[in-house]
mmCIF file of N, CA and C in Angstrom:
data_model
loop_
_atom_site.group_PDB
_atom_site.id
_atom_site.type_symbol
_atom_site.label_atom_id
_atom_site.label_comp_id
_atom_site.label_asym_id
_atom_site.label_seq_id
_atom_site.Cartn_x
_atom_site.Cartn_y
_atom_site.Cartn_z
ATOM 1 N N MET A 1 39.533 146.890 211.088
ATOM 2 C CA MET A 1 39.908 145.590 210.599
ATOM 3 C C MET A 1 39.313 145.383 209.223
ATOM 4 N N PRO A 2 40.100 144.950 208.261
ATOM 5 C CA PRO A 2 39.535 144.734 206.930
ATOM 6 C C PRO A 2 38.660 143.488 206.917
ATOM 7 N N ASP A 3 37.592 143.589 206.128
ATOM 8 C CA ASP A 3 36.767 142.397 205.964
ATOM 9 C C ASP A 3 37.269 141.624 204.758
ATOM 10 N N LEU A 4 36.521 140.681 204.296
ATOM 11 C CA LEU A 4 36.979 139.818 203.214
ATOM 12 C C LEU A 4 37.178 140.575 201.908
ATOM 13 N N LYS A 5 36.488 141.653 201.682
ATOM 14 C CA LYS A 5 36.596 142.384 200.430
ATOM 15 C C LYS A 5 37.616 143.515 200.502
ATOM 16 N N GLY A 6 38.388 143.647 201.612
ATOM 17 C CA GLY A 6 39.431 144.666 201.699
ATOM 18 C C GLY A 6 38.934 146.007 202.206
ATOM 19 N N ARG A 7 37.685 146.126 202.544
ATOM 20 C CA ARG A 7 37.164 147.389 203.081
ATOM 21 C C ARG A 7 37.314 147.407 204.600
ATOM 22 N N ARG A 8 37.500 148.589 205.126
ATOM 23 C CA ARG A 8 37.610 148.733 206.589
ATOM 24 C C ARG A 8 36.220 148.797 207.200
ATOM 25 N N ARG A 9 36.111 148.160 208.335
ATOM 26 C CA ARG A 9 34.855 148.236 209.082
ATOM 27 C C ARG A 9 34.889 149.442 209.991
ATOM 28 N N ARG A 10 33.779 150.025 210.167
ATOM 29 C CA ARG A 10 33.673 151.145 211.104
ATOM 30 C C ARG A 10 33.389 150.606 212.489
ATOM 31 N N ALA A 11 33.953 151.303 213.463
ATOM 32 C CA ALA A 11 33.696 150.894 214.840
ATOM 33 C C ALA A 11 32.243 151.156 215.168
ATOM 34 N N ALA A 12 31.691 150.279 215.925
ATOM 35 C CA ALA A 12 30.291 150.438 216.308
ATOM 36 C C ALA A 12 30.175 151.600 217.271
ATOM 37 N N PRO A 13 29.118 152.403 217.166
ATOM 38 C CA PRO A 13 28.959 153.527 218.092
ATOM 39 C C PRO A 13 28.785 153.015 219.527
ATOM 40 N N ALA A 14 29.263 153.817 220.481
ATOM 41 C CA ALA A 14 29.191 153.414 221.881
ATOM 42 C C ALA A 14 27.748 153.310 222.321
ATOM 43 N N GLU A 15 27.515 152.350 223.147
ATOM 44 C CA GLU A 15 26.165 152.168 223.668
ATOM 45 C C GLU A 15 25.866 153.276 224.665
ATOM 46 N N PRO A 16 24.609 153.643 224.828
ATOM 47 C CA PRO A 16 24.261 154.736 225.752
ATOM 48 C C PRO A 16 24.706 154.486 227.191
ATOM 49 N N ALA A 17 24.826 153.260 227.615
ATOM 50 C CA ALA A 17 25.239 152.970 228.995
ATOM 51 C C ALA A 17 26.719 153.271 229.216
ATOM 52 N N GLU A 18 27.534 153.283 228.145
ATOM 53 C CA GLU A 18 28.972 153.507 228.281
ATOM 54 C C GLU A 18 29.375 154.954 228.020
ATOM 55 N N ARG A 19 28.467 155.787 227.593
ATOM 56 C CA ARG A 19 28.815 157.179 227.303
ATOM 57 C C ARG A 19 29.172 157.912 228.587
ATOM 58 N N GLY A 20 30.272 158.670 228.565
ATOM 59 C CA GLY A 20 30.713 159.440 229.728
ATOM 60 C C GLY A 20 31.523 158.646 230.726
ATOM 61 N N SER A 21 31.864 157.412 230.410
ATOM 62 C CA SER A 21 32.621 156.606 231.371
ATOM 63 C C SER A 21 34.046 157.126 231.544
ATOM 64 N N VAL A 22 34.639 157.676 230.482
ATOM 65 C CA VAL A 22 35.994 158.234 230.595
ATOM 66 C C VAL A 22 35.985 159.444 231.519
ATOM 67 N N THR A 23 34.979 160.273 231.407
ATOM 68 C CA THR A 23 34.868 161.446 232.275
ATOM 69 C C THR A 23 34.699 161.012 233.730
ATOM 70 N N ALA A 24 33.896 160.018 233.966
ATOM 71 C CA ALA A 24 33.691 159.532 235.336
ATOM 72 C C ALA A 24 34.975 158.932 235.899
ATOM 73 N N GLU A 25 35.693 158.170 235.092
ATOM 74 C CA GLU A 25 36.951 157.588 235.563
ATOM 75 C C GLU A 25 37.981 158.670 235.859
ATOM 76 N N PHE A 26 38.024 159.700 235.029
ATOM 77 C CA PHE A 26 38.935 160.819 235.260
ATOM 78 C C PHE A 26 38.568 161.550 236.550
ATOM 79 N N ALA A 27 37.291 161.751 236.788
ATOM 80 C CA ALA A 27 36.845 162.432 238.003
ATOM 81 C C ALA A 27 37.181 161.617 239.248
ATOM 82 N N LEU A 28 37.173 160.306 239.135
ATOM 83 C CA LEU A 28 37.546 159.475 240.278
ATOM 84 C C LEU A 28 39.056 159.448 240.499
ATOM 85 N N ALA A 29 39.838 159.525 239.429
ATOM 86 C CA ALA A 29 41.296 159.435 239.544
ATOM 87 C C ALA A 29 41.937 160.776 239.897
ATOM 88 N N LEU A 30 41.296 161.892 239.592
ATOM 89 C CA LEU A 30 41.896 163.210 239.802
ATOM 90 C C LEU A 30 42.259 163.485 241.262
ATOM 91 N N PRO A 31 41.421 163.205 242.253
ATOM 92 C CA PRO A 31 41.854 163.454 243.640
ATOM 93 C C PRO A 31 43.082 162.646 244.046
ATOM 94 N N ALA A 32 43.200 161.434 243.558
ATOM 95 C CA ALA A 32 44.379 160.629 243.887
ATOM 96 C C ALA A 32 45.636 161.234 243.278
ATOM 97 N N VAL A 33 45.541 161.729 242.065
ATOM 98 C CA VAL A 33 46.691 162.359 241.410
ATOM 99 C C VAL A 33 47.092 163.625 242.152
ATOM 100 N N VAL A 34 46.116 164.431 242.555
ATOM 101 C CA VAL A 34 46.406 165.652 243.305
ATOM 102 C C VAL A 34 47.044 165.315 244.651
ATOM 103 N N LEU A 35 46.555 164.285 245.318
ATOM 104 C CA LEU A 35 47.132 163.877 246.597
ATOM 105 C C LEU A 35 48.580 163.419 246.443
ATOM 106 N N VAL A 36 48.871 162.685 245.409
ATOM 107 C CA VAL A 36 50.250 162.237 245.164
ATOM 108 C C VAL A 36 51.151 163.437 244.878
ATOM 109 N N LEU A 37 50.664 164.397 244.108
ATOM 110 C CA LEU A 37 51.461 165.601 243.834
ATOM 111 C C LEU A 37 51.729 166.387 245.113
ATOM 112 N N LEU A 38 50.719 166.525 245.966
ATOM 113 C CA LEU A 38 50.926 167.222 247.235
ATOM 114 C C LEU A 38 51.923 166.482 248.127
ATOM 115 N N LEU A 39 51.864 165.176 248.105
ATOM 116 C CA LEU A 39 52.812 164.386 248.891
ATOM 117 C C LEU A 39 54.240 164.572 248.388
ATOM 118 N N VAL A 40 54.422 164.571 247.084
ATOM 119 C CA VAL A 40 55.759 164.765 246.508
ATOM 120 C C VAL A 40 56.275 166.171 246.828
ATOM 121 N N LEU A 41 55.418 167.180 246.714
ATOM 122 C CA LEU A 41 55.837 168.541 247.052
ATOM 123 C C LEU A 41 56.169 168.662 248.537
ATOM 124 N N GLY A 42 55.375 168.036 249.388
ATOM 125 C CA GLY A 42 55.650 168.063 250.823
ATOM 126 C C GLY A 42 56.974 167.418 251.165
ATOM 127 N N LEU A 43 57.272 166.301 250.522
ATOM 128 C CA LEU A 43 58.563 165.643 250.762
ATOM 129 C C LEU A 43 59.722 166.494 250.248
ATOM 130 N N GLY A 44 59.499 167.225 249.166
ATOM 131 C CA GLY A 44 60.530 168.138 248.668
ATOM 132 C C GLY A 44 60.817 169.251 249.661
ATOM 133 N N VAL A 45 59.755 169.818 250.242
ATOM 134 C CA VAL A 45 59.922 170.866 251.264
ATOM 135 C C VAL A 45 60.640 170.288 252.482
ATOM 136 N N HIS A 46 60.276 169.086 252.869
ATOM 137 C CA HIS A 46 60.902 168.406 254.002
ATOM 138 C C HIS A 46 62.407 168.224 253.762
ATOM 139 N N GLY A 47 62.778 167.767 252.579
ATOM 140 C CA GLY A 47 64.187 167.561 252.261
ATOM 141 C C GLY A 47 64.978 168.853 252.213
ATOM 142 N N ALA A 48 64.389 169.889 251.619
ATOM 143 C CA ALA A 48 65.080 171.176 251.537
ATOM 144 C C ALA A 48 65.273 171.786 252.924
ATOM 145 N N ALA A 49 64.283 171.627 253.785
ATOM 146 C CA ALA A 49 64.413 172.152 255.148
ATOM 147 C C ALA A 49 65.485 171.398 255.913
ATOM 148 N N ARG A 50 65.562 170.102 255.700
ATOM 149 C CA ARG A 50 66.582 169.296 256.383
ATOM 150 C C ARG A 50 67.987 169.743 255.987
ATOM 151 N N VAL A 51 68.181 169.982 254.710
ATOM 152 C CA VAL A 51 69.486 170.430 254.224
ATOM 153 C C VAL A 51 69.828 171.808 254.794
ATOM 154 N N SER A 52 68.851 172.711 254.866
ATOM 155 C CA SER A 52 69.137 174.049 255.385
ATOM 156 C C SER A 52 69.465 174.021 256.879
ATOM 157 N N VAL A 53 68.822 173.135 257.633
ATOM 158 C CA VAL A 53 69.131 173.020 259.061
ATOM 159 C C VAL A 53 70.549 172.480 259.258
ATOM 160 N N GLU A 54 70.917 171.483 258.491
ATOM 161 C CA GLU A 54 72.277 170.955 258.601
ATOM 162 C C GLU A 54 73.307 171.995 258.182
ATOM 163 N N GLU A 55 73.014 172.752 257.150
ATOM 164 C CA GLU A 55 73.935 173.803 256.698
ATOM 165 C C GLU A 55 74.080 174.893 257.758
ATOM 166 N N GLY A 56 72.987 175.245 258.421
ATOM 167 C CA GLY A 56 73.050 176.249 259.481
ATOM 168 C C GLY A 56 73.922 175.794 260.636
ATOM 169 N N ALA A 57 73.803 174.530 261.035
ATOM 170 C CA ALA A 57 74.640 174.016 262.124
ATOM 171 C C ALA A 57 76.106 174.003 261.721
ATOM 172 N N ARG A 58 76.392 173.591 260.493
ATOM 173 C CA ARG A 58 77.788 173.588 260.027
ATOM 174 C C ARG A 58 78.353 174.999 259.958
ATOM 175 N N THR A 59 77.536 175.945 259.512
ATOM 176 C CA THR A 59 77.995 177.335 259.412
ATOM 177 C C THR A 59 78.363 177.886 260.784
ATOM 178 N N ALA A 60 77.501 177.660 261.777
ATOM 179 C CA ALA A 60 77.789 178.159 263.123
ATOM 180 C C ALA A 60 79.030 177.494 263.696
ATOM 181 N N ALA A 61 79.176 176.192 263.483
ATOM 182 C CA ALA A 61 80.352 175.493 264.000
ATOM 183 C C ALA A 61 81.630 176.010 263.341
ATOM 184 N N ARG A 62 81.576 176.228 262.047
ATOM 185 C CA ARG A 62 82.751 176.738 261.342
ATOM 186 C C ARG A 62 83.141 178.119 261.859
ATOM 187 N N GLU A 63 82.150 178.972 262.125
ATOM 188 C CA GLU A 63 82.447 180.310 262.633
ATOM 189 C C GLU A 63 83.020 180.254 264.045
ATOM 190 N N LEU A 64 82.515 179.341 264.859
ATOM 191 C CA LEU A 64 83.082 179.191 266.210
ATOM 192 C C LEU A 64 84.525 178.706 266.153
ATOM 193 N N ALA A 65 84.820 177.808 265.220
ATOM 194 C CA ALA A 65 86.190 177.311 265.070
ATOM 195 C C ALA A 65 87.132 178.425 264.632
ATOM 196 N N ARG A 66 86.606 179.361 263.863
ATOM 197 C CA ARG A 66 87.436 180.483 263.404
ATOM 198 C C ARG A 66 87.646 181.524 264.482
ATOM 199 N N GLY A 67 86.884 181.429 265.591
ATOM 200 C CA GLY A 67 87.078 182.362 266.696
ATOM 201 C C GLY A 67 86.080 183.497 266.733
ATOM 202 N N THR A 68 85.020 183.445 265.956
ATOM 203 C CA THR A 68 84.019 184.518 266.022
ATOM 204 C C THR A 68 83.161 184.339 267.262
ATOM 205 N N SER A 69 82.417 185.364 267.593
ATOM 206 C CA SER A 69 81.604 185.338 268.814
ATOM 207 C C SER A 69 80.402 184.410 268.650
ATOM 208 N N ALA A 70 79.844 184.024 269.797
ATOM 209 C CA ALA A 70 78.674 183.144 269.793
ATOM 210 C C ALA A 70 77.461 183.834 269.182
ATOM 211 N N ASP A 71 77.321 185.143 269.406
ATOM 212 C CA ASP A 71 76.188 185.876 268.826
ATOM 213 C C ASP A 71 76.254 185.879 267.301
ATOM 214 N N THR A 72 77.440 186.078 266.764
ATOM 215 C CA THR A 72 77.606 186.067 265.306
ATOM 216 C C THR A 72 77.342 184.684 264.742
ATOM 217 N N ALA A 73 77.821 183.661 265.413
ATOM 218 C CA ALA A 73 77.589 182.287 264.949
ATOM 219 C C ALA A 73 76.099 181.954 264.974
ATOM 220 N N SER A 74 75.389 182.379 266.023
ATOM 221 C CA SER A 74 73.944 182.132 266.100
ATOM 222 C C SER A 74 73.198 182.870 265.002
ATOM 223 N N ARG A 75 73.590 184.105 264.748
ATOM 224 C CA ARG A 75 72.932 184.894 263.697
ATOM 225 C C ARG A 75 73.134 184.247 262.333
ATOM 226 N N LEU A 76 74.347 183.788 262.043
ATOM 227 C CA LEU A 76 74.610 183.155 260.745
ATOM 228 C C LEU A 76 73.880 181.818 260.605
ATOM 229 N N ALA A 77 73.745 181.092 261.716
ATOM 230 C CA ALA A 77 72.997 179.835 261.672
ATOM 231 C C ALA A 77 71.532 180.088 261.357
ATOM 232 N N ARG A 78 70.958 181.126 261.960
ATOM 233 C CA ARG A 78 69.556 181.462 261.679
ATOM 234 C C ARG A 78 69.360 181.954 260.253
ATOM 235 N N GLU A 79 70.352 182.657 259.733
ATOM 236 C CA GLU A 79 70.253 183.104 258.336
ATOM 237 C C GLU A 79 70.247 181.916 257.382
ATOM 238 N N ALA A 80 71.024 180.895 257.700
ATOM 239 C CA ALA A 80 71.099 179.724 256.823
ATOM 240 C C ALA A 80 69.890 178.813 256.979
ATOM 241 N N ALA A 81 69.392 178.648 258.203
ATOM 242 C CA ALA A 81 68.331 177.670 258.459
ATOM 243 C C ALA A 81 66.942 178.277 258.512
ATOM 244 N N GLY A 82 66.825 179.565 258.699
ATOM 245 C CA GLY A 82 65.520 180.199 258.825
ATOM 246 C C GLY A 82 65.405 180.892 260.167
ATOM 247 N N GLN A 83 64.692 181.991 260.180
ATOM 248 C CA GLN A 83 64.602 182.794 261.398
ATOM 249 C C GLN A 83 63.792 182.123 262.501
ATOM 250 N N ASP A 84 62.972 181.143 262.158
ATOM 251 C CA ASP A 84 62.176 180.466 263.180
ATOM 252 C C ASP A 84 62.925 179.323 263.850
ATOM 253 N N SER A 85 64.202 179.191 263.562
ATOM 254 C CA SER A 85 65.001 178.109 264.160
ATOM 255 C C SER A 85 65.581 178.559 265.500
ATOM 256 N N SER A 86 65.873 177.584 266.335
ATOM 257 C CA SER A 86 66.497 177.870 267.630
ATOM 258 C C SER A 86 67.906 177.286 267.640
ATOM 259 N N VAL A 87 68.841 178.076 268.157
ATOM 260 C CA VAL A 87 70.252 177.687 268.165
ATOM 261 C C VAL A 87 70.701 177.543 269.616
ATOM 262 N N GLN A 88 71.395 176.449 269.886
ATOM 263 C CA GLN A 88 71.966 176.229 271.209
ATOM 264 C C GLN A 88 73.452 175.942 271.040
ATOM 265 N N LEU A 89 74.276 176.722 271.729
ATOM 266 C CA LEU A 89 75.729 176.567 271.681
ATOM 267 C C LEU A 89 76.214 176.077 273.034
ATOM 268 N N SER A 90 77.092 175.088 273.018
ATOM 269 C CA SER A 90 77.654 174.582 274.272
ATOM 270 C C SER A 90 79.090 174.130 274.022
ATOM 271 N N HIS A 91 79.792 173.838 275.100
ATOM 272 C CA HIS A 91 81.175 173.374 275.015
ATOM 273 C C HIS A 91 81.290 172.029 275.709
ATOM 274 N N GLU A 92 82.029 171.129 275.089
ATOM 275 C CA GLU A 92 82.372 169.835 275.680
ATOM 276 C C GLU A 92 83.884 169.703 275.607
ATOM 277 N N GLY A 93 84.540 170.133 276.653
ATOM 278 C CA GLY A 93 85.998 170.113 276.647
ATOM 279 C C GLY A 93 86.525 171.136 275.649
ATOM 280 N N GLU A 94 87.346 170.669 274.720
ATOM 281 C CA GLU A 94 87.878 171.598 273.712
ATOM 282 C C GLU A 94 87.034 171.618 272.440
ATOM 283 N N TYR A 95 85.830 171.082 272.497
ATOM 284 C CA TYR A 95 84.920 171.070 271.351
ATOM 285 C C TYR A 95 83.723 171.972 271.612
ATOM 286 N N ALA A 96 83.297 172.655 270.595
ATOM 287 C CA ALA A 96 82.056 173.430 270.647
ATOM 288 C C ALA A 96 80.980 172.604 269.964
ATOM 289 N N VAL A 97 79.777 172.627 270.527
ATOM 290 C CA VAL A 97 78.656 171.868 269.989
ATOM 291 C C VAL A 97 77.550 172.847 269.618
ATOM 292 N N VAL A 98 77.101 172.749 268.383
ATOM 293 C CA VAL A 98 76.003 173.587 267.894
ATOM 294 C C VAL A 98 74.810 172.673 267.648
ATOM 295 N N THR A 99 73.692 172.983 268.292
ATOM 296 C CA THR A 99 72.447 172.243 268.074
ATOM 297 C C THR A 99 71.428 173.212 267.504
ATOM 298 N N LEU A 100 70.873 172.849 266.385
ATOM 299 C CA LEU A 100 69.934 173.719 265.680
ATOM 300 C C LEU A 100 68.626 172.963 265.492
ATOM 301 N N ARG A 101 67.519 173.599 265.863
ATOM 302 C CA ARG A 101 66.187 172.997 265.710
ATOM 303 C C ARG A 101 65.302 173.943 264.923
ATOM 304 N N ARG A 102 64.477 173.353 264.056
ATOM 305 C CA ARG A 102 63.551 174.166 263.263
ATOM 306 C C ARG A 102 62.281 173.368 263.007
ATOM 307 N N PRO A 103 61.112 173.941 263.329
ATOM 308 C CA PRO A 103 59.859 173.263 262.982
ATOM 309 C C PRO A 103 59.558 173.472 261.495
ATOM 310 N N VAL A 104 59.133 172.394 260.839
ATOM 311 C CA VAL A 104 58.838 172.455 259.407
ATOM 312 C C VAL A 104 57.432 171.921 259.176
ATOM 313 N N GLN A 105 56.637 172.684 258.451
ATOM 314 C CA GLN A 105 55.290 172.254 258.111
ATOM 315 C C GLN A 105 55.366 171.502 256.794
ATOM 316 N N ILE A 106 55.002 170.211 256.810
ATOM 317 C CA ILE A 106 55.169 169.362 255.632
ATOM 318 C C ILE A 106 54.026 169.543 254.650
ATOM 319 N N LEU A 107 52.818 169.292 255.066
ATOM 320 C CA LEU A 107 51.667 169.461 254.184
ATOM 321 C C LEU A 107 50.849 170.631 254.698
ATOM 322 N N GLY A 108 50.720 171.662 253.891
ATOM 323 C CA GLY A 108 50.015 172.862 254.310
ATOM 324 C C GLY A 108 48.561 172.626 254.645
ATOM 325 N N LEU A 109 47.902 171.710 253.934
ATOM 326 C CA LEU A 109 46.483 171.476 254.172
ATOM 327 C C LEU A 109 46.240 170.736 255.479
ATOM 328 N N LEU A 110 47.117 169.817 255.833
ATOM 329 C CA LEU A 110 46.946 169.028 257.049
ATOM 330 C C LEU A 110 47.665 169.637 258.242
ATOM 331 N N GLU A 111 48.506 170.615 257.997
ATOM 332 C CA GLU A 111 49.299 171.269 259.035
ATOM 333 C C GLU A 111 50.082 170.257 259.865
ATOM 334 N N LEU A 112 50.751 169.374 259.191
ATOM 335 C CA LEU A 112 51.600 168.381 259.835
ATOM 336 C C LEU A 112 52.982 168.998 259.993
ATOM 337 N N THR A 113 53.430 169.166 261.237
ATOM 338 C CA THR A 113 54.732 169.778 261.470
ATOM 339 C C THR A 113 55.702 168.747 262.039
ATOM 340 N N VAL A 114 56.945 168.901 261.639
ATOM 341 C CA VAL A 114 58.028 168.027 262.085
ATOM 342 C C VAL A 114 59.161 168.929 262.544
ATOM 343 N N ASP A 115 59.800 168.587 263.647
ATOM 344 C CA ASP A 115 60.964 169.343 264.111
ATOM 345 C C ASP A 115 62.220 168.703 263.547
ATOM 346 N N HIS A 116 62.971 169.490 262.794
ATOM 347 C CA HIS A 116 64.261 169.032 262.293
ATOM 348 C C HIS A 116 65.329 169.458 263.287
ATOM 349 N N GLU A 117 66.290 168.597 263.497
ATOM 350 C CA GLU A 117 67.382 168.915 264.408
ATOM 351 C C GLU A 117 68.694 168.493 263.772
ATOM 352 N N ALA A 118 69.687 169.368 263.882
ATOM 353 C CA ALA A 118 71.026 169.056 263.386
ATOM 354 C C ALA A 118 72.027 169.463 264.463
ATOM 355 N N GLU A 119 73.097 168.703 264.534
ATOM 356 C CA GLU A 119 74.125 168.969 265.529
ATOM 357 C C GLU A 119 75.483 168.926 264.847
ATOM 358 N N ALA A 120 76.327 169.875 265.202
ATOM 359 C CA ALA A 120 77.680 169.924 264.642
ATOM 360 C C ALA A 120 78.674 170.106 265.781
ATOM 361 N N HIS A 121 79.761 169.372 265.724
ATOM 362 C CA HIS A 121 80.842 169.451 266.711
ATOM 363 C C HIS A 121 82.083 169.981 266.001
ATOM 364 N N VAL A 122 82.775 170.873 266.662
ATOM 365 C CA VAL A 122 83.999 171.413 266.078
ATOM 366 C C VAL A 122 85.010 171.648 267.194
ATOM 367 N N ARG A 123 86.259 171.392 266.872
ATOM 368 C CA ARG A 123 87.334 171.604 267.853
ATOM 369 C C ARG A 123 87.755 173.058 267.813
ATOM 370 N N ILE A 124 87.810 173.658 268.968
ATOM 371 C CA ILE A 124 88.224 175.058 269.090
ATOM 372 C C ILE A 124 89.732 175.050 269.315
ATOM 373 N N GLU A 125 90.445 175.631 268.396
ATOM 374 C CA GLU A 125 91.885 175.678 268.507
ATOM 375 C C GLU A 125 92.304 177.011 269.101
ATOM 376 N N GLN A 126 93.167 176.962 270.071
ATOM 377 C CA GLN A 126 93.694 178.170 270.681
ATOM 378 C C GLN A 126 95.034 178.486 270.044
ATOM 379 N N LEU A 127 95.187 179.704 269.561
ATOM 380 C CA LEU A 127 96.455 180.134 268.997
ATOM 381 C C LEU A 127 97.484 180.338 270.100
ATOM 382 N N PRO A 128 98.758 180.057 269.821
ATOM 383 C CA PRO A 128 99.776 180.285 270.849
ATOM 384 C C PRO A 128 99.828 181.757 271.227
ATOM 385 N N GLY A 129 99.827 182.025 272.515
ATOM 386 C CA GLY A 129 99.878 183.406 272.987
ATOM 387 C C GLY A 129 98.499 184.021 273.131
ATOM 388 N N ALA A 130 97.430 183.333 272.723
ATOM 389 C CA ALA A 130 96.082 183.879 272.868
ATOM 390 C C ALA A 130 95.587 183.572 274.277
ATOM 391 N N PRO A 131 94.755 184.422 274.838
ATOM 392 C CA PRO A 131 94.271 184.178 276.215
ATOM 393 C C PRO A 131 93.314 183.034 276.287
#
């Protein structure tokens, strides 16, 4: 700030009691920032796993509708959703039902696991003359 004669004043040196306060504040804020980053990464993993489970169920249902075997549909569902997923195939009348479950670990440090489940229904069409 200029004084009356147009010269700039120098800032007063920090008092000894205030020295290092920025470092202390940073040290207090750093764990919170790291925790927020881990939470955002965990939610990203959660979302990506959810999408892969739904894609696996749709893939198996689509293959069943095309007439492929149940073993092939299960294998393709596991390839899309992950090998640790479980696939259950059933029939409800003229519809095939694919249920896919996969455990997902959200935060690696806390080992919080969530089971994702997706279900897909598809109508099985019989071609004329097919058994």
